[in-house]
Coordinates of C-alpha atoms and ligand atoms in Angstrom, one line a residue:
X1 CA 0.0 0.0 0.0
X2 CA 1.5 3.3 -1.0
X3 CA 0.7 5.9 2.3
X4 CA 2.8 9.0 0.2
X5 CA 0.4 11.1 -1.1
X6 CA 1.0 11.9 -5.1
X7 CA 3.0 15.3 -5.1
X8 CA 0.4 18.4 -5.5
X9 CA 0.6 19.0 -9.5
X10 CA -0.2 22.3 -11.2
X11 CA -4.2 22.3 -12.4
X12 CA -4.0 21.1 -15.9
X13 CA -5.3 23.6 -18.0
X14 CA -6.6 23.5 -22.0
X15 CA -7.2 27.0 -22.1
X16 CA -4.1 29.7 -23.1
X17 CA -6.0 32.3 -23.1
X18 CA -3.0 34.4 -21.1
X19 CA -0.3 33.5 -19.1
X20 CA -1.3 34.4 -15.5
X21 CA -4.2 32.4 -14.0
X22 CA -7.2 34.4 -12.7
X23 CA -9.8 33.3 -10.5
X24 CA -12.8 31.6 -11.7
X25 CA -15.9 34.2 -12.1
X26 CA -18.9 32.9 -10.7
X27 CA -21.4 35.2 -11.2
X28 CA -21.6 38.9 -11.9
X29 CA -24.7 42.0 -11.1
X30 CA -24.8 45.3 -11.5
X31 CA -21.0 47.0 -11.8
X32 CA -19.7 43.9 -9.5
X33 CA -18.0 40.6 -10.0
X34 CA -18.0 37.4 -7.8
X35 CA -15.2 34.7 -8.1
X36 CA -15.9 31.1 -6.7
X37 CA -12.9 31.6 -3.8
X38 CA -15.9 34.1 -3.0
X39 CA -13.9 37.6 -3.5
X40 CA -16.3 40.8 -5.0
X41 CA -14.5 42.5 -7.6
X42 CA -16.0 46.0 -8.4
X43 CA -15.5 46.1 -12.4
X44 CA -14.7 49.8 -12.9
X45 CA -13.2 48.8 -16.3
X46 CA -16.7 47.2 -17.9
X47 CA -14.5 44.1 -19.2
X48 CA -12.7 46.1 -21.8
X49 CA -14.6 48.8 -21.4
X50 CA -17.3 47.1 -23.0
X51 CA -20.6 46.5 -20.1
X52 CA -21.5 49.7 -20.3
X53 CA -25.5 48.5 -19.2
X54 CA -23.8 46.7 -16.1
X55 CA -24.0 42.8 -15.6
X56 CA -27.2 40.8 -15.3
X57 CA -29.9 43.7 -16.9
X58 CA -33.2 41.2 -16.2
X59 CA -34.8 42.9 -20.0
X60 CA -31.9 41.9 -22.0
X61 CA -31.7 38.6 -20.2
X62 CA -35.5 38.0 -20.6
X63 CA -34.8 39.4 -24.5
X64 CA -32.1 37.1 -25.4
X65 CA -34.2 33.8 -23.6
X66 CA -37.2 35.6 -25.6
X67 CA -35.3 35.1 -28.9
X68 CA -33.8 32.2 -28.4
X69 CA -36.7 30.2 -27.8
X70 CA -38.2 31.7 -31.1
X71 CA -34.5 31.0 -33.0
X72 CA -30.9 32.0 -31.7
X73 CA -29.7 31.5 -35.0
X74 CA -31.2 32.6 -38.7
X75 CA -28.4 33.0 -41.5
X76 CA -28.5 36.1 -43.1
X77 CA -27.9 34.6 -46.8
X78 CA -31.4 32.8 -46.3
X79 CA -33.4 34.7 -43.7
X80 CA -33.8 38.4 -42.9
X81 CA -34.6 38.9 -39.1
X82 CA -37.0 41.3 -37.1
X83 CA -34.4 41.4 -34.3
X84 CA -31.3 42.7 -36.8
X85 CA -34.0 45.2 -39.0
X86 CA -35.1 46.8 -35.7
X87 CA -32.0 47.1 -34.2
X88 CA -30.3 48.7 -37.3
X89 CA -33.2 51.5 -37.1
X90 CA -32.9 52.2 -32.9
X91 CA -28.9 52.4 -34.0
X92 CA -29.7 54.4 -36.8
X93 CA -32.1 56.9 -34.8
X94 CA -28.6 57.9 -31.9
X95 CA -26.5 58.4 -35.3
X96 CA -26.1 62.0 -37.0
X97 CA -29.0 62.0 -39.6
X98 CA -26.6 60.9 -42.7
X99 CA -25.3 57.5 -41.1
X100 CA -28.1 55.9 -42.0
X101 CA -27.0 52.3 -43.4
X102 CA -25.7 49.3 -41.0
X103 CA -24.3 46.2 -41.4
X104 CA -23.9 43.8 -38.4
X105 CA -20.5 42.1 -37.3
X106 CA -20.0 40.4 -34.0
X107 CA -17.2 42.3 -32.7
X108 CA -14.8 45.1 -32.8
X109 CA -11.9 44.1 -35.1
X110 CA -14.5 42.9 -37.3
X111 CA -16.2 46.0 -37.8
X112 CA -13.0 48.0 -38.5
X113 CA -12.3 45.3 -41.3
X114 CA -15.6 45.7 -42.3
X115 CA -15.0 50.0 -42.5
X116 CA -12.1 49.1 -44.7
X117 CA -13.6 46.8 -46.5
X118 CA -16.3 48.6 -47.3
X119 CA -14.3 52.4 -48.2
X120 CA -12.2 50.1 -50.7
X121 CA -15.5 48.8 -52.5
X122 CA -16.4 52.2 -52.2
X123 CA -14.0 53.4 -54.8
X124 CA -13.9 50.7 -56.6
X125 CA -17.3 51.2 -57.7
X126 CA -17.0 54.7 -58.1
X127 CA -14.6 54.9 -60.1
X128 CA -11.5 55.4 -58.4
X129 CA -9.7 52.0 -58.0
X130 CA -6.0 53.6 -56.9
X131 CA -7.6 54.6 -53.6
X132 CA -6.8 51.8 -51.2
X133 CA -4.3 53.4 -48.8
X134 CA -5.5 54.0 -44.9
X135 CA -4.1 56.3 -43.0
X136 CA -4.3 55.3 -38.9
X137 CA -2.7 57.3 -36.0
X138 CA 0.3 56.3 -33.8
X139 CA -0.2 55.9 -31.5
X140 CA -4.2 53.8 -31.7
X141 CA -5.5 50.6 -31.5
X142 CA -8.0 49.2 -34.4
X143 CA -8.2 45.1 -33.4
X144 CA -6.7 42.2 -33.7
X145 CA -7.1 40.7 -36.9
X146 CA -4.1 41.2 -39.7
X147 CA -6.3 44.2 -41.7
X148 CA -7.1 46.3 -38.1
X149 CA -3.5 45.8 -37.2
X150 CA -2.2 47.2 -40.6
X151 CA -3.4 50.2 -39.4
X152 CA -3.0 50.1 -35.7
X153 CA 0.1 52.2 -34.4
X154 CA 1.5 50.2 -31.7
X155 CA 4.5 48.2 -32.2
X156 CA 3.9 46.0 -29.0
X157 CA 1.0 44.6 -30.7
X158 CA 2.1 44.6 -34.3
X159 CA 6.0 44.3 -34.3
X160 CA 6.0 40.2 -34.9
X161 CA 3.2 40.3 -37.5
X162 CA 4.5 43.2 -39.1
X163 CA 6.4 41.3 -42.0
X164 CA 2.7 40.0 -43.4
X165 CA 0.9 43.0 -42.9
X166 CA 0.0 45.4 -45.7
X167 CA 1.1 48.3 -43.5
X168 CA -0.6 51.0 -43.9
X169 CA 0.8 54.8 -43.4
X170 CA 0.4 56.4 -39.7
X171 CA 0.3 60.1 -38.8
X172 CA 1.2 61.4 -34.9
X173 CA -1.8 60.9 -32.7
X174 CA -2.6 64.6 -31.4
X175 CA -1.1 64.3 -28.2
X176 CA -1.0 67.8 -27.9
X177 CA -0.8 68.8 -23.7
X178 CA 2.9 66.9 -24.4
X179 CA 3.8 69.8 -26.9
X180 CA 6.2 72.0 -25.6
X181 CA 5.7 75.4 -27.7
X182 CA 4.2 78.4 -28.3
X183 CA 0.6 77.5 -29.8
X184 CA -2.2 77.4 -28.3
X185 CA -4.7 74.5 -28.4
X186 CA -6.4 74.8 -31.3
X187 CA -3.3 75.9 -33.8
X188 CA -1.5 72.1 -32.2
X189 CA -5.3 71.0 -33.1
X190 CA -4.7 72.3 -36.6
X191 CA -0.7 71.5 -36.7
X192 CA -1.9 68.2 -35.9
X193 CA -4.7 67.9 -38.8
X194 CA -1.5 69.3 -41.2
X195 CA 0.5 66.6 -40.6
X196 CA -2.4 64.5 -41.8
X197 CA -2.3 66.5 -45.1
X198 CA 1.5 66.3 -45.3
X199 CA 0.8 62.8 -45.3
X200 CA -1.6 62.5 -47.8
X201 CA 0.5 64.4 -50.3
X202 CA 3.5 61.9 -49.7
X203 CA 1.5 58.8 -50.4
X204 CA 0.1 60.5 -53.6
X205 CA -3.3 61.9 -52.9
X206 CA -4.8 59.3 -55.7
X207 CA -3.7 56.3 -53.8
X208 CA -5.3 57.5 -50.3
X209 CA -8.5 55.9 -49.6
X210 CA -9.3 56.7 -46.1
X211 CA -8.4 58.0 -42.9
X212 CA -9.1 56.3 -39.9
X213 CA -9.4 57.4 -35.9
X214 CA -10.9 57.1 -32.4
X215 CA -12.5 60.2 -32.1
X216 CA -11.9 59.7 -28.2
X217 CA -9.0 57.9 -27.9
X218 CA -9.1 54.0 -26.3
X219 CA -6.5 52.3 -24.5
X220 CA -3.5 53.0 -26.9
X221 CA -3.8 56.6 -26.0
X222 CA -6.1 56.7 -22.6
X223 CA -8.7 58.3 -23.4
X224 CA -6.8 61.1 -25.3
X225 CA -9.5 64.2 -26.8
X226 CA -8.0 66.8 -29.9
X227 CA -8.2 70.3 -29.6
X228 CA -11.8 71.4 -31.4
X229 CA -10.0 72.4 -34.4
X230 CA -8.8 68.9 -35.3
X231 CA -12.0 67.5 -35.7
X232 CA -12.5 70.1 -38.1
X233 CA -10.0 70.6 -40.1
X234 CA -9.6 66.7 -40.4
X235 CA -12.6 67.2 -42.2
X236 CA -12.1 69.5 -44.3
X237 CA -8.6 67.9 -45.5
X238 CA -10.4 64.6 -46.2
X239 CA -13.3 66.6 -48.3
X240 CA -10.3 68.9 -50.6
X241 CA -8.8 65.4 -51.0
X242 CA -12.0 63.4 -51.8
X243 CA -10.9 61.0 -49.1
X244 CA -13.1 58.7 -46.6
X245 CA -13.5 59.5 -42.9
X246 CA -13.8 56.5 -40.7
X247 CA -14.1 56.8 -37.1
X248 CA -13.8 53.6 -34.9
X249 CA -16.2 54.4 -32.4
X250 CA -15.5 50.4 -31.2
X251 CA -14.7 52.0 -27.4
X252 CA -16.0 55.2 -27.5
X253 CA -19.5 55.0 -28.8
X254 CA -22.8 53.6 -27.9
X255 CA -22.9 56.5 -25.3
X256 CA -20.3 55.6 -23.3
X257 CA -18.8 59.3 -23.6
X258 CA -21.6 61.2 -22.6
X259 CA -23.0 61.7 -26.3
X260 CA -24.0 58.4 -28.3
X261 CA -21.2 58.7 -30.5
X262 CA -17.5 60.0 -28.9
X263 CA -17.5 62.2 -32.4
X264 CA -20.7 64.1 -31.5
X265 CA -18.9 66.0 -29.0
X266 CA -17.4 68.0 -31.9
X267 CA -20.4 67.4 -34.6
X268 CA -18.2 65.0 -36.4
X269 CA -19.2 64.1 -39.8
X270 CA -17.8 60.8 -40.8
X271 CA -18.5 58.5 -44.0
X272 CA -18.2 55.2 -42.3
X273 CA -18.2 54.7 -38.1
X274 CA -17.1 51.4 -36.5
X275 CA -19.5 50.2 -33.2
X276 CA -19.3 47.4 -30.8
X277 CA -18.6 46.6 -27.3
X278 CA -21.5 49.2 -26.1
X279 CA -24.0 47.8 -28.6
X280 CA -23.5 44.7 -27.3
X281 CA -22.8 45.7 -23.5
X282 CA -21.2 41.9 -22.8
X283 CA -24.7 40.5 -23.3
X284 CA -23.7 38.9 -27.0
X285 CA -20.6 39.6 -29.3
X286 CA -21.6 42.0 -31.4
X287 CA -20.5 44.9 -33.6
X288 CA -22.1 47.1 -36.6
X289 CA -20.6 49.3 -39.3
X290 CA -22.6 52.2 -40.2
X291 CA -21.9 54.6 -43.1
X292 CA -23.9 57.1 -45.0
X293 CA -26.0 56.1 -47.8
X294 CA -23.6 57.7 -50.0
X295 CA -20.9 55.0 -50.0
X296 CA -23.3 52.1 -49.3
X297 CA -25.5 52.9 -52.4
X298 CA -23.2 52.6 -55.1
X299 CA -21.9 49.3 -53.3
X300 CA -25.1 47.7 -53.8
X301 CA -25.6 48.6 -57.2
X302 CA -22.8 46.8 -58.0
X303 CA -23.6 43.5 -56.3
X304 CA -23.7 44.0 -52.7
X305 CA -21.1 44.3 -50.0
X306 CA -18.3 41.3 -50.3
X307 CA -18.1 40.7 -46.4
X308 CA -19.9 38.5 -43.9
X309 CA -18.9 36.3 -40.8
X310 CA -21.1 33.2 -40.1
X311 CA -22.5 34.7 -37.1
X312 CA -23.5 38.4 -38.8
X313 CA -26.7 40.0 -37.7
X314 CA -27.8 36.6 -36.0
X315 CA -30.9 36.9 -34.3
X316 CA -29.8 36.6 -30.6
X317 CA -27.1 39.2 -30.9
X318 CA -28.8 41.5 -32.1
X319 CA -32.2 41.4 -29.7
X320 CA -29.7 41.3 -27.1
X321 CA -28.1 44.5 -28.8
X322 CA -31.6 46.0 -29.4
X323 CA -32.5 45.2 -25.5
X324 CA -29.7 47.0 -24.2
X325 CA -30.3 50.1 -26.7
X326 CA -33.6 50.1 -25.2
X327 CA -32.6 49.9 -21.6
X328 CA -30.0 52.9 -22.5
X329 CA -32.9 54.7 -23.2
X330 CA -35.0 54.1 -20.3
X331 CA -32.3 55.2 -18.0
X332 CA -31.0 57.6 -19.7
X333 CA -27.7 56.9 -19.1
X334 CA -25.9 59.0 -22.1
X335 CA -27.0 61.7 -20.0
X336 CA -25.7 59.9 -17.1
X337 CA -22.4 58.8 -18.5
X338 CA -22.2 62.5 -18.7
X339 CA -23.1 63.2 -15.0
X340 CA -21.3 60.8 -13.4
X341 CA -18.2 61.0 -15.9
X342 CA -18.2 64.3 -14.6
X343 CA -17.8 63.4 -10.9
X344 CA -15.2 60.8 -11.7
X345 CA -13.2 63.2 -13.7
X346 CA -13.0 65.8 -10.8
X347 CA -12.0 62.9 -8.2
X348 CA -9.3 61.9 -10.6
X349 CA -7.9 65.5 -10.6
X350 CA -8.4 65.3 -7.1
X351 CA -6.1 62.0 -7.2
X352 CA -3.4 63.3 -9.5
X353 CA -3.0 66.5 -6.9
X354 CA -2.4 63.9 -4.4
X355 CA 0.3 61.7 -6.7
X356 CA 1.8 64.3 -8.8
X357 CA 3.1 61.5 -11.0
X358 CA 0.1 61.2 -12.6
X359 CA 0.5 64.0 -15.4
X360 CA -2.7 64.5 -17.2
X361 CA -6.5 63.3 -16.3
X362 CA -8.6 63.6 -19.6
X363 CA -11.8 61.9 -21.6
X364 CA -14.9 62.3 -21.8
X365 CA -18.1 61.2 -19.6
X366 CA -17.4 57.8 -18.2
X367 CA -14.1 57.2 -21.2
X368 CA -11.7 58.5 -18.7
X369 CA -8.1 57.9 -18.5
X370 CA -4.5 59.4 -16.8
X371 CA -1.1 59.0 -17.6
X372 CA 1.4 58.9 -15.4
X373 CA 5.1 60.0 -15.6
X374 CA 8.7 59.8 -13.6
X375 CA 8.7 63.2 -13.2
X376 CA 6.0 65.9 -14.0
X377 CA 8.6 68.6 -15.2
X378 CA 10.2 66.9 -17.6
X379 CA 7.3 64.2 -18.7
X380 CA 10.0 61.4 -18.3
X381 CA 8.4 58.3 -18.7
X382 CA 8.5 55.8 -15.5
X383 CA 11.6 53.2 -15.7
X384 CA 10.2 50.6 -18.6
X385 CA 10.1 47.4 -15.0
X386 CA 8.5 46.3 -13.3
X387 CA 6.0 48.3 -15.8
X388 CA 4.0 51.1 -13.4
X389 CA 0.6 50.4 -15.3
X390 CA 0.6 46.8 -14.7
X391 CA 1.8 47.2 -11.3
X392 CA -0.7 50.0 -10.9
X393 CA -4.1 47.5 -12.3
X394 CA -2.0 44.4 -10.0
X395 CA -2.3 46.6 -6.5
X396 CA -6.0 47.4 -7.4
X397 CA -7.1 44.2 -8.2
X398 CA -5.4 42.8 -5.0
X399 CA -7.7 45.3 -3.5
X400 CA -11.1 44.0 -5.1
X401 CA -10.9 46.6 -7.9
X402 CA -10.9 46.3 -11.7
X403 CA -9.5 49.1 -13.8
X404 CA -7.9 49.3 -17.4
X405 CA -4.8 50.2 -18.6
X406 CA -1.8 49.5 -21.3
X407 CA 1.9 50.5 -21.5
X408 CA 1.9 52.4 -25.0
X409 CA 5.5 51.8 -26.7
X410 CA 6.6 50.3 -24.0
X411 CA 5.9 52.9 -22.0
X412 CA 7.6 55.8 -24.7
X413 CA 4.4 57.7 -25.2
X414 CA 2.6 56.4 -21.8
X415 CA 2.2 54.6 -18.7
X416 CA -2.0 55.0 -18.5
X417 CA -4.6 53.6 -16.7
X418 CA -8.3 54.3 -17.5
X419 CA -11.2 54.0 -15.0
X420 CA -14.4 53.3 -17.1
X421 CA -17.1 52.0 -15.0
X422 CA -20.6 50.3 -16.2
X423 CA -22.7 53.6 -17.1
X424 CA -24.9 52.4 -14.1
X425 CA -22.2 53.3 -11.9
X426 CA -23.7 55.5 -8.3
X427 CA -21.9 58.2 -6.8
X428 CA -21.5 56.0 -3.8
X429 CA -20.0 53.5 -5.7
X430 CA -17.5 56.3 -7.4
X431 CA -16.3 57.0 -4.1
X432 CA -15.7 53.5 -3.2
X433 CA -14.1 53.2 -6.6
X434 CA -11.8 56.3 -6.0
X435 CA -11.2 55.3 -2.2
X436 CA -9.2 51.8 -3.8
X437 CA -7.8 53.6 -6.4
X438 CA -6.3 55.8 -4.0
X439 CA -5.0 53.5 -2.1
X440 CA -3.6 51.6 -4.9
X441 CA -2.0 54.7 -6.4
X442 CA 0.3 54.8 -2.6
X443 CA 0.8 51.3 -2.9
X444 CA 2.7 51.8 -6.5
X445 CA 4.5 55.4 -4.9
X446 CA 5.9 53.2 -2.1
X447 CA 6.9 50.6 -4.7
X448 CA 8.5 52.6 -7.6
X449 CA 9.0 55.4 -5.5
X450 CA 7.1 58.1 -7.4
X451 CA 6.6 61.5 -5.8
X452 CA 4.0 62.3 -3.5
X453 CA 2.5 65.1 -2.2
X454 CA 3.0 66.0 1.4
Ligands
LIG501 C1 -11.0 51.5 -30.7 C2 -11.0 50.0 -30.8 N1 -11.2 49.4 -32.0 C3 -11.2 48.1 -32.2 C4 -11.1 47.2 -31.1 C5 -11.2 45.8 -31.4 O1 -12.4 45.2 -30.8 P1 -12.5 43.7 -30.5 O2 -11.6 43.4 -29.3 O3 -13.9 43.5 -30.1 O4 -12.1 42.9 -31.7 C6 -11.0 47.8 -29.8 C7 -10.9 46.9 -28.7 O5 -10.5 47.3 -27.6 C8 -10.9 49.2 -29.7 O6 -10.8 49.7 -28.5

């Protein structure tokens, strides 16, 4: 009889989904987050900034078990479905009146292919078959799959795929409070919005297709906001040069900045916008381009759009989509983004007074982020280890709290961290949100010895 116990062996697991284990979620309610070892995690980060309705909304559940009784799955080459028409129109009413067209994805990379995909049939149809270049910002973040990463600037994330991508041109994200000169605001805005020109004229203003940006910056940048007179003059370069404006509202829209899309802060007029996580709100995987009738007309006549993913405009994503639009509305919570983004924002300042490290608080309604820096004078970024963002997420989630964050450039343009609660989120719970955070942001002075105030 063998009385040795077999020694303790790792858990096996299947999965490699990332390299550090995490607790197993159990079940999730409101902004919070229960793990079977029984810890409550407060989710100030929405996932990926993506539950903006909260977990466990009892109308989108009842929805989704609503439809899916009727027929979780209808393909769209064979069926149209009620659930995808009527969500198209309630996505259609938040959008400025000219985005009225929308095809259905089922997540964010896939949309900004489909915004691509759908500019370059775009010309092609009308005419102008050289166009195919898209300019993208450095730094930004446009997905995962090889056409969003052609024209994502960030070499972390592209660097090993880089020799079968078709890179596409980049242009300086407007990162203007860095600027050290003379301007003011809105001439960086427009020095910015030159440098897109400039660009444009090097690639050979023939061969650009479209221009592509987050409107409010996501985690490549933290949140980052131009100076008005980007927004504009963006425009107007892309209209003198007959060239597409697509904004990737993937993080930023769906109301999540206080306005349904991040670009009607600044009455943006894009051709083509890019939606997801907010659409979707965790519920179902889900993502929609929408464009104007403009470029999707000519499309059609010529045969239709050449794109589509199995699971595109299925019936259950989309009622769960259309459930959580409708629960938006109820609650109002674009108007409460911007209420409560408000609050948050001033007890960020109030945290960056307190850790002078942290540099600049900026965003807009609940799409907040900071970055923070070795020294405030200078800008110096924080010593590349142990990595002050991931240390930073690390103390919080030790303490029960969930935020977002990502070194840009290894840390060249940024160490941020973004704190992007459900839209749901109570003052209450802001303060018990800012209360960690605080304590979290001593926790990483003590560490990496960053300066304090006394
Ligand atoms: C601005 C932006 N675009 C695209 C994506 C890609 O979305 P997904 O991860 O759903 O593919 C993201 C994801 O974070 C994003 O923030």
């Amino acid at each position: 009889m063998n009385l040795v116990p077999p020694a303790a062996k790792p858990a096996p697991s299947a999965l490699f989904m990332s390299p550090q284990r995490r607790p197993l979620v159990d079940r999730a309610e409101g902004i919070h987050v229960w793990t079977r070892d029984g810890r409550r995690f407060i989710d100030a980060a929405s996932g990926p900034i993506a539950v903006n309705l909260g977990y466990g909304n009892k109308a989108v559940l009842d929805a989704m078990d609503a439809q899916m009784r009727r027929t979780p799955f209808a393909y769209r080459l064979h069926f149209e479905n009620e659930a995808a028409e009527e969500l198209a129109h309630a996505i259609v009413r938040e959008m400025p009146p000219s985005l009225n067209r929308v095809y259905f994805v089922s997540g964010g990379s896939e949309s900004v292919e489909g915004c691509i995909k759908l500019a370059r049939q775009w010309a092609v149809a009308t005419g102008q078959p050289r166009r195919w270049k898209v300019i993208g910002r450095m730094p930004s973040y446009h997905g995962g799959t090889f056409g969003s990463l052609a024209v994502t600037g960030d070499g972390l994330l592209t660097d090993t795929f880089e020799v079968q991508l078709m890179r596409m041109p980049t242009v300086p994200a407007p990162v203007v409070w860095r600027d050290r000169d003379n301007l003011t605001a809105e001439q960086r805005g427009v020095r910015y919005a030159e440098m897109l020109e400039a660009k444009i004229e090097a690639e050979g203003p023939d061969e650009v297709l479209a221009f592509i940006m987050e409107p409010v910056g996501g985690a490549a940048t933290a949140a980052l906001t131009a100076p008005d007179s980007y927004y504009a003059t963006v425009r107007e370069i892309c209209d003198r040069h007959g060239i597409l404006l697509i904004h990737d509202e993937v993080m930023s829209g769906a109301g999540r900045t206080g306005r349904f899309l991040g670009g009607d802060h600044w009455n943006c007029r894009p051709d083509i916008v890019s939606l997801s996580k907010g659409i979707g709100s965790g519920y179902m995987p889900l993502g929609a381009v929408v464009a104007t009738s403009r470029i999707v007309d000519p499309v059609m006549a010529q045969g239709g759009f050449q794109h589509g993913h199995t699971y595109a405009g299925n019936p259950l994503a989309c009622a769960a989509g259309l459930a959580v639009l409708s629960e938006m509305r109820r609650m109002d919570l674009v108007s409460r983004a911007a209420e409560m983004g408000a609050l948050l924002e001033a007890e960020l300042r109030g945290l960056a007074a307190r850790f002078p490290f942290i540099a600049d608080v900026r965003g807009k309604g609940l799409l907040l982020g900071a970055e923070m820096v070795a020294d405030p004078a200078t800008l110096a970024p924080i010593a590349a280890q142990p990595g002050a963002t991931q240390r930073l997420l690390d103390h919080a989630y030790r303490r029960g709290l969930i935020i977002y964050g990502r070194r840009t450039k290894g840390g060249a343009i940024g160490d941020n961290f973004m704190v992007c609660p459900p839209l749901i989120v109570t003052r209450e719970q802001i303060d018990e949100i800012v209360g960690i955070l605080g304590d979290s942001l001593a926790a990483l002075a003590a560490e990496l010895d960053l300066p304090v105030a006394a």
